[in-house]
PDB file of C-alpha atoms in Angstrom:
ATOM      1  CA  MET A 955     -21.216  97.353 -51.824  1.00 44.00           C
ATOM      2  CA  ASN A 956     -24.971  98.626 -54.416  1.00 44.00           C
ATOM      3  CA  PRO A 957     -26.896  95.509 -54.826  1.00 48.00           C
ATOM      4  CA  VAL A 958     -27.523  93.829 -58.421  1.00 48.00           C
ATOM      5  CA  THR A 959     -30.061  95.281 -59.929  1.00 54.00           C
ATOM      6  CA  PRO A 960     -31.494  92.015 -61.307  1.00 61.00           C
ATOM      7  CA  ILE A 961     -32.921  91.673 -65.490  1.00 65.00           C
ATOM      8  CA  PRO A 962     -36.577  91.414 -65.333  1.00 68.00           C
ATOM      9  CA  PRO A 963     -37.883  88.655 -67.619  1.00 71.00           C
ATOM     10  CA  ILE A 964     -38.898  89.384 -71.361  1.00 80.00           C
ATOM     11  CA  PRO A 965     -42.801  88.297 -71.997  1.00 71.00           C
ATOM     12  CA  PRO A 966     -42.322  85.450 -74.153  1.00 76.00           C
ATOM     13  CA  ALA A 967     -44.422  88.053 -77.339  1.00 77.00           C
ATOM     14  CA  ASP A 968     -42.174  90.258 -76.872  1.00 90.00           C
ATOM     15  CA  ALA A 969     -38.788  88.190 -76.941  1.00 95.00           C
ATOM     16  CA  HIS A 970     -38.122  87.687 -80.659  1.00 97.00           C
ATOM     17  CA  GLY A 971     -37.745  89.376 -83.559  1.00 97.00           C
ATOM     18  CA  VAL A 972     -39.498  93.717 -84.046  1.00 98.00           C
ATOM     19  CA  ALA A 973     -41.697  93.112 -80.678  1.00 97.00           C
ATOM     20  CA  LEU A 974     -37.229  92.413 -78.846  1.00 97.00           C
ATOM     21  CA  THR A 975     -35.205  94.679 -81.108  1.00 98.00           C
ATOM     22  CA  GLU A 976     -38.265  97.306 -79.793  1.00 97.00           C
ATOM     23  CA  ARG A 977     -36.984  96.338 -76.613  1.00 97.00           C
ATOM     24  CA  VAL A 978     -33.478  97.568 -77.488  1.00 98.00           C
ATOM     25  CA  ILE A 979     -34.365 100.385 -78.904  1.00 98.00           C
ATOM     26  CA  ALA A 980     -36.076 101.934 -75.907  1.00 97.00           C
ATOM     27  CA  SER A 981     -32.215 100.446 -73.833  1.00 97.00           C
ATOM     28  CA  VAL A 982     -30.145 102.444 -76.052  1.00 98.00           C
ATOM     29  CA  GLU A 983     -32.325 105.090 -76.061  1.00 97.00           C
ATOM     30  CA  ALA A 984     -31.958 105.776 -72.116  1.00 97.00           C
ATOM     31  CA  GLY A 985     -27.941 105.144 -72.364  1.00 96.00           C
ATOM     32  CA  PRO A 986     -27.034 105.331 -76.165  1.00 97.00           C
ATOM     33  CA  HIS A 987     -23.508 106.754 -75.616  1.00 95.00           C
ATOM     34  CA  ARG A 988     -22.742 103.703 -73.177  1.00 96.00           C
ATOM     35  CA  PRO A 989     -19.660 100.973 -74.135  1.00 96.00           C
ATOM     36  CA  ILE A 990     -20.999  98.826 -76.447  1.00 97.00           C
ATOM     37  CA  LEU A 991     -19.386  95.972 -73.959  1.00 95.00           C
ATOM     38  CA  ASN A 992     -16.407  96.976 -71.646  1.00 91.00           C
ATOM     39  CA  TYR A 993     -13.714  95.536 -73.102  1.00 89.00           C
ATOM     40  CA  GLY A 994     -11.526  95.412 -76.553  1.00 84.00           C
ATOM     41  CA  PRO A 995     -12.311  96.580 -79.530  1.00 84.00           C
ATOM     42  CA  TRP A 996     -15.826  96.501 -79.094  1.00 92.00           C
ATOM     43  CA  ALA A 997     -15.985  99.513 -76.567  1.00 91.00           C
ATOM     44  CA  GLY A 998     -17.202 101.904 -78.160  1.00 94.00           C
ATOM     45  CA  PRO A 999     -20.420 103.608 -77.920  1.00 96.00           C
ATOM     46  CA  TRP A1000     -23.685 101.864 -79.031  1.00 97.00           C
ATOM     47  CA  LEU A1001     -23.632 105.846 -80.568  1.00 97.00           C
ATOM     48  CA  THR A1002     -21.659 108.320 -81.203  1.00 95.00           C
ATOM     49  CA  GLY A1003     -24.427 111.032 -81.988  1.00 95.00           C
ATOM     50  CA  GLU A1004     -27.176 111.082 -82.788  1.00 96.00           C
ATOM     51  CA  PRO A1005     -29.325 108.190 -84.830  1.00 97.00           C
ATOM     52  CA  GLU A1006     -28.675 107.596 -88.561  1.00 97.00           C
ATOM     53  CA  PRO A1007     -31.363 105.870 -88.998  1.00 97.00           C
ATOM     54  CA  LEU A1008     -31.347 104.502 -93.063  1.00 97.00           C
ATOM     55  CA  PRO A1009     -33.249 107.086 -95.488  1.00 96.00           C
ATOM     56  CA  PRO A1010     -36.972 105.365 -95.543  1.00 96.00           C
ATOM     57  CA  ALA A1011     -36.350 105.488 -99.932  1.00 95.00           C
ATOM     58  CA  LEU A1012     -33.466 103.044 -99.077  1.00 96.00           C
ATOM     59  CA  LEU A1013     -34.489 100.808 -96.591  1.00 97.00           C
ATOM     60  CA  ALA A1014     -38.298  99.642 -98.220  1.00 96.00           C
ATOM     61  CA  GLU A1015     -36.428  98.598-101.124  1.00 95.00           C
ATOM     62  CA  ALA A1016     -33.205  96.594 -99.346  1.00 97.00           C
ATOM     63  CA  VAL A1017     -32.150  92.981 -99.785  1.00 98.00           C
ATOM     64  CA  PHE A1018     -28.824  91.827 -98.863  1.00 98.00           C
ATOM     65  CA  PRO A1019     -26.432  91.391-102.237  1.00 98.00           C
ATOM     66  CA  SER A1020     -27.686  87.894-102.369  1.00 97.00           C
ATOM     67  CA  GLY A1021     -31.486  88.883-103.070  1.00 98.00           C
ATOM     68  CA  ARG A1022     -32.455  87.288 -99.013  1.00 98.00           C
ATOM     69  CA  PRO A1023     -34.145  89.596 -97.488  1.00 98.00           C
ATOM     70  CA  LEU A1024     -33.436  91.335 -94.025  1.00 98.00           C
ATOM     71  CA  PRO A1025     -34.367  90.055 -91.063  1.00 98.00           C
ATOM     72  CA  PRO A1026     -37.017  91.936 -89.170  1.00 98.00           C
ATOM     73  CA  SER A1027     -34.562  92.800 -86.772  1.00 98.00           C
ATOM     74  CA  LEU A1028     -32.182  94.193 -88.696  1.00 98.00           C
ATOM     75  CA  ARG A1029     -35.830  96.315 -90.641  1.00 98.00           C
ATOM     76  CA  ARG A1030     -36.352  97.602 -87.659  1.00 98.00           C
ATOM     77  CA  TRP A1031     -33.403  98.864 -86.244  1.00 98.00           C
ATOM     78  CA  LEU A1032     -31.187 100.543 -89.695  1.00 98.00           C
ATOM     79  CA  SER A1033     -34.844 102.664 -89.134  1.00 98.00           C
ATOM     80  CA  PHE A1034     -33.628 103.689 -85.568  1.00 98.00           C
ATOM     81  CA  ASP A1035     -29.784 103.304 -86.977  1.00 98.00           C
ATOM     82  CA  ALA A1036     -27.037 102.567 -89.086  1.00 98.00           C
ATOM     83  CA  GLY A1037     -24.061 104.426 -88.071  1.00 97.00           C
ATOM     84  CA  LEU A1038     -23.502 101.250 -85.736  1.00 97.00           C
ATOM     85  CA  LEU A1039     -22.943  98.559 -88.478  1.00 97.00           C
ATOM     86  CA  ARG A1040     -21.808 100.805 -90.556  1.00 97.00           C
ATOM     87  CA  ARG A1041     -18.540 101.152 -88.375  1.00 95.00           C
ATOM     88  CA  PHE A1042     -18.630  97.666 -88.558  1.00 96.00           C
ATOM     89  CA  GLY A1043     -18.318  97.328 -92.047  1.00 96.00           C
ATOM     90  CA  TRP A1044     -21.544  96.800 -92.909  1.00 98.00           C
ATOM     91  CA  LEU A1045     -22.319  99.600 -95.139  1.00 97.00           C
ATOM     92  CA  ASP A1046     -21.181 101.309 -97.361  1.00 96.00           C
ATOM     93  CA  GLY A1047     -21.348 105.339 -97.942  1.00 91.00           C
ATOM     94  CA  ASP A1048     -24.515 104.882 -99.723  1.00 93.00           C
ATOM     95  CA  GLY A1049     -26.048 102.666 -98.087  1.00 94.00           C
ATOM     96  CA  ARG A1050     -25.076  99.468 -99.846  1.00 96.00           C
ATOM     97  CA  PHE A1051     -24.558  95.927 -97.837  1.00 98.00           C
ATOM     98  CA  THR A1052     -21.011  94.736 -97.563  1.00 98.00           C
ATOM     99  CA  PRO A1053     -20.236  91.435 -96.975  1.00 98.00           C
ATOM    100  CA  ARG A1054     -18.040  88.922 -97.270  1.00 97.00           C
ATOM    101  CA  SER A1055     -17.990  85.137 -97.556  1.00 95.00           C
ATOM    102  CA  LEU A1056     -16.627  83.534 -93.681  1.00 94.00           C
ATOM    103  CA  GLY A1057     -13.259  82.817 -95.003  1.00 92.00           C
ATOM    104  CA  GLU A1058     -12.524  86.524 -96.309  1.00 94.00           C
ATOM    105  CA  LEU A1059     -14.538  87.528 -92.771  1.00 94.00           C
ATOM    106  CA  ALA A1060     -12.442  85.943 -90.871  1.00 92.00           C
ATOM    107  CA  LEU A1061      -8.729  86.199 -92.560  1.00 91.00           C
ATOM    108  CA  ASP A1062      -8.978  89.932 -92.058  1.00 92.00           C
ATOM    109  CA  GLU A1063     -10.506  89.178 -88.632  1.00 92.00           C
ATOM    110  CA  LEU A1064      -7.622  87.374 -87.385  1.00 87.00           C
ATOM    111  CA  GLY A1065      -5.247  86.804 -89.828  1.00 86.00           C
ATOM    112  CA  ASP A1066      -3.313  84.564 -92.015  1.00 83.00           C
ATOM    113  CA  LEU A1067      -2.679  82.236 -89.388  1.00 77.00           C
ATOM    114  CA  TRP A1068      -6.402  81.101 -87.604  1.00 76.00           C
ATOM    115  CA  GLY A1069      -7.724  82.824 -90.493  1.00 80.00           C
ATOM    116  CA  SER A1070      -7.090  80.241 -93.108  1.00 88.00           C
ATOM    117  CA  CYS A1071      -9.431  77.674 -90.694  1.00 83.00           C
ATOM    118  CA  PHE A1072     -11.965  79.213 -91.996  1.00 90.00           C
ATOM    119  CA  ASP A1073     -11.140  78.347 -95.424  1.00 89.00           C
ATOM    120  CA  THR A1074     -12.873  74.668 -95.784  1.00 87.00           C
ATOM    121  CA  VAL A1075     -16.552  76.504 -94.581  1.00 89.00           C
ATOM    122  CA  SER A1076     -16.449  79.272 -96.721  1.00 88.00           C
ATOM    123  CA  ASP A1077     -18.755  78.150 -99.311  1.00 89.00           C
ATOM    124  CA  ARG A1078     -21.369  77.208 -96.781  1.00 92.00           C
ATOM    125  CA  PHE A1079     -21.293  80.927 -95.344  1.00 95.00           C
ATOM    126  CA  ASP A1080     -20.970  82.897 -98.141  1.00 96.00           C
ATOM    127  CA  GLU A1081     -22.847  86.309 -97.085  1.00 98.00           C
ATOM    128  CA  CYS A1082     -20.819  86.709 -93.969  1.00 98.00           C
ATOM    129  CA  PHE A1083     -21.271  90.599 -91.533  1.00 98.00           C
ATOM    130  CA  LEU A1084     -19.554  91.281 -88.537  1.00 98.00           C
ATOM    131  CA  LEU A1085     -20.701  91.678 -84.985  1.00 98.00           C
ATOM    132  CA  PRO A1086     -18.807  93.333 -82.091  1.00 97.00           C
ATOM    133  CA  GLY A1087     -17.792  90.296 -79.629  1.00 95.00           C
ATOM    134  CA  GLY A1088     -15.016  88.259 -78.306  1.00 91.00           C
ATOM    135  CA  SER A1089     -11.416  89.263 -77.504  1.00 86.00           C
ATOM    136  CA  ASP A1090      -9.587  86.137 -79.643  1.00 85.00           C
ATOM    137  CA  SER A1091     -13.114  84.315 -81.037  1.00 91.00           C
ATOM    138  CA  ARG A1092     -15.697  86.625 -83.038  1.00 94.00           C
ATOM    139  CA  ARG A1093     -19.149  87.148 -83.281  1.00 97.00           C
ATOM    140  CA  VAL A1094     -20.891  86.700 -87.014  1.00 98.00           C
ATOM    141  CA  LEU A1095     -24.232  87.271 -89.018  1.00 98.00           C
ATOM    142  CA  ALA A1096     -24.692  85.043 -91.630  1.00 98.00           C
ATOM    143  CA  THR A1097     -27.477  84.901 -94.374  1.00 98.00           C
ATOM    144  CA  GLY A1098     -28.985  81.590 -95.151  1.00 97.00           C
ATOM    145  CA  VAL A1099     -32.352  79.360 -94.064  1.00 97.00           C
ATOM    146  CA  ALA A1100     -34.506  81.843 -91.887  1.00 98.00           C
ATOM    147  CA  ASP A1101     -36.021  80.714 -88.919  1.00 97.00           C
ATOM    148  CA  ALA A1102     -39.671  81.475 -88.117  1.00 96.00           C
ATOM    149  CA  HIS A1103     -38.919  84.399 -86.941  1.00 97.00           C
ATOM    150  CA  GLY A1104     -37.314  85.788 -90.130  1.00 98.00           C
ATOM    151  CA  GLU A1105     -33.757  85.620 -88.286  1.00 98.00           C
ATOM    152  CA  TYR A1106     -30.312  83.937 -89.790  1.00 98.00           C
ATOM    153  CA  PRO A1107     -28.272  83.188 -86.928  1.00 98.00           C
ATOM    154  CA  VAL A1108     -25.373  84.721 -85.325  1.00 98.00           C
ATOM    155  CA  PHE A1109     -22.147  82.484 -85.135  1.00 98.00           C
ATOM    156  CA  ALA A1110     -18.609  82.486 -82.712  1.00 96.00           C
ATOM    157  CA  LEU A1111     -15.710  81.502 -84.811  1.00 95.00           C
ATOM    158  CA  ASP A1112     -13.246  80.212 -82.013  1.00 91.00           C
ATOM    159  CA  VAL A1113      -9.673  79.586 -82.215  1.00 87.00           C
ATOM    160  CA  ASP A1114      -9.017  78.843 -78.912  1.00 82.00           C
ATOM    161  CA  ASP A1115      -7.787  74.959 -79.547  1.00 80.00           C
ATOM    162  CA  ILE A1116      -9.436  73.880 -82.708  1.00 86.00           C
ATOM    163  CA  PRO A1117     -10.905  76.135 -84.433  1.00 90.00           C
ATOM    164  CA  CYS A1118     -14.854  75.908 -85.027  1.00 91.00           C
ATOM    165  CA  VAL A1119     -17.492  77.938 -86.138  1.00 95.00           C
ATOM    166  CA  GLU A1120     -21.073  77.962 -83.406  1.00 96.00           C
ATOM    167  CA  LEU A1121     -23.554  78.534 -82.942  1.00 98.00           C
ATOM    168  CA  MET A1122     -24.025  81.248 -80.608  1.00 98.00           C
ATOM    169  CA  TYR A1123     -28.156  83.505 -80.717  1.00 98.00           C
ATOM    170  CA  PRO A1124     -30.686  82.709 -83.308  1.00 98.00           C
ATOM    171  CA  GLY A1125     -30.630  86.116 -84.760  1.00 98.00           C
ATOM    172  CA  LEU A1126     -29.510  89.565 -85.058  1.00 98.00           C
ATOM    173  CA  ASP A1127     -32.542  90.498 -82.449  1.00 98.00           C
ATOM    174  CA  VAL A1128     -31.279  87.851 -79.625  1.00 98.00           C
ATOM    175  CA  TYR A1129     -28.176  88.653 -80.194  1.00 98.00           C
ATOM    176  CA  LEU A1130     -28.385  92.476 -79.325  1.00 98.00           C
ATOM    177  CA  ALA A1131     -31.054  91.461 -76.613  1.00 98.00           C
ATOM    178  CA  ASP A1132     -27.912  89.811 -74.909  1.00 97.00           C
ATOM    179  CA  THR A1133     -25.542  92.251 -75.626  1.00 97.00           C
ATOM    180  CA  CYS A1134     -27.491  95.557 -74.197  1.00 96.00           C
ATOM    181  CA  GLY A1135     -27.424  93.538 -71.263  1.00 95.00           C
ATOM    182  CA  LEU A1136     -31.352  92.689 -71.253  1.00 96.00           C
ATOM    183  CA  LEU A1137     -31.202  89.265 -71.008  1.00 95.00           C
ATOM    184  CA  THR A1138     -29.954  86.557 -68.613  1.00 91.00           C
ATOM    185  CA  ILE A1139     -28.517  83.237 -70.183  1.00 91.00           C
ATOM    186  CA  GLU A1140     -27.766  80.582 -67.516  1.00 89.00           C
ATOM    187  CA  GLY A1141     -24.568  78.453 -68.409  1.00 92.00           C
ATOM    188  CA  ASP A1142     -21.982  78.126 -70.073  1.00 92.00           C
ATOM    189  CA  GLY A1143     -20.350  77.384 -73.558  1.00 94.00           C
ATOM    190  CA  TYR A1144     -20.798  79.600 -76.940  1.00 96.00           C
ATOM    191  CA  SER A1145     -24.379  77.563 -77.844  1.00 97.00           C
ATOM    192  CA  VAL A1146     -25.476  78.042 -74.621  1.00 97.00           C
ATOM    193  CA  LEU A1147     -29.558  78.702 -76.016  1.00 97.00           C
ATOM    194  CA  ALA A1148     -29.868  75.222 -77.026  1.00 96.00           C
ATOM    195  CA  ALA A1149     -31.690  74.935 -73.672  1.00 95.00           C
ATOM    196  CA  ASP A1150     -33.123  77.883 -73.009  1.00 95.00           C
ATOM    197  CA  PRO A1151     -36.962  77.440 -73.037  1.00 93.00           C
ATOM    198  CA  VAL A1152     -37.643  80.783 -75.539  1.00 95.00           C
ATOM    199  CA  TYR A1153     -35.509  80.039 -77.323  1.00 96.00           C
ATOM    200  CA  SER A1154     -34.122  76.421 -77.722  1.00 96.00           C
ATOM    201  CA  ARG A1155     -35.995  75.847 -80.942  1.00 96.00           C
ATOM    202  CA  ARG A1156     -35.471  78.691 -83.178  1.00 97.00           C
ATOM    203  CA  MET A1157     -31.541  77.274 -82.177  1.00 97.00           C
ATOM    204  CA  LEU A1158     -32.559  74.143 -83.159  1.00 97.00           C
ATOM    205  CA  THR A1159     -33.781  74.929 -87.338  1.00 97.00           C
ATOM    206  CA  HIS A1160     -30.976  76.857 -87.026  1.00 98.00           C
ATOM    207  CA  ALA A1161     -28.254  73.765 -85.893  1.00 97.00           C
ATOM    208  CA  HIS A1162     -30.532  71.618 -88.789  1.00 97.00           C
ATOM    209  CA  HIS A1163     -29.878  74.463 -91.804  1.00 96.00           C
ATOM    210  CA  VAL A1164     -26.749  75.137 -91.153  1.00 96.00           C
ATOM    211  CA  PHE A1165     -24.707  72.060 -89.773  1.00 95.00           C
ATOM    212  CA  GLY A1166     -27.207  68.654 -89.943  1.00 96.00           C
ATOM    213  CA  GLY A1167     -28.500  69.254 -85.570  1.00 96.00           C
ATOM    214  CA  GLU A1168     -25.242  69.963 -84.408  1.00 96.00           C
ATOM    215  CA  PHE A1169     -24.139  73.056 -83.068  1.00 97.00           C
ATOM    216  CA  ALA A1170     -20.567  73.732 -84.942  1.00 95.00           C
ATOM    217  CA  GLU A1171     -18.325  72.049 -86.613  1.00 93.00           C
ATOM    218  CA  GLU A1172     -14.230  72.316 -86.826  1.00 91.00           C
ATOM    219  CA  CYS A1173     -12.512  74.167 -89.448  1.00 83.00           C
ATOM    220  CA  LEU A1174      -9.391  72.013 -89.704  1.00 74.00           C
ATOM    221  CA  PRO A1175      -7.075  73.540 -93.343  1.00 64.00           C
ATOM    222  CA  ASP A1176      -6.677  71.505 -95.588  1.00 59.00           C
ATOM    223  CA  LEU A1177      -2.978  69.728 -95.421  1.00 49.00           C
TER     224      LEU A1177
END
């Protein structure tokens, strides 16, 4: 067997926001047509052809429909490619954002039985976007209160045992870095980055804003 090449650590100055996204873009450029993930519906390539950047004039004026600003990682990623996120329903053909509430997204992705469990928290997650990942679970970026890097959290919607929404990444920057293989994450569980020395502060910030200091909330249907 060939030895596994260890992933070199990312310097702290490059571990967040635009700097981290730049590293992701360099990784994707080195293998643009490799699978995003190696299973299920997420096994498509990072790029289906050449990158499709959002036009600069459109990107310069872009905000979410709620009026919330784009996180720096997303703005940098869209300057490189909009095709990936368009494939996952973030943008329409004119480059306008097309968010869903958490309840709408869960129903679309998980069906009526499991999706309806998330209705009880949907009003707190009014602007959500699907990301690749999970088999029975899903990965969702939800706008709201940004952290110190201007980033919004990424959650896991889990329906194994008791349905719940759990904080998984402190931002799109870290989600992209992990998904393209730039990070080595120690431990198990969705919110394992809460114990990571690089990302714990950001995780705690989002946990405070969203769950009152917890990292997850059970989502039981109204009876």
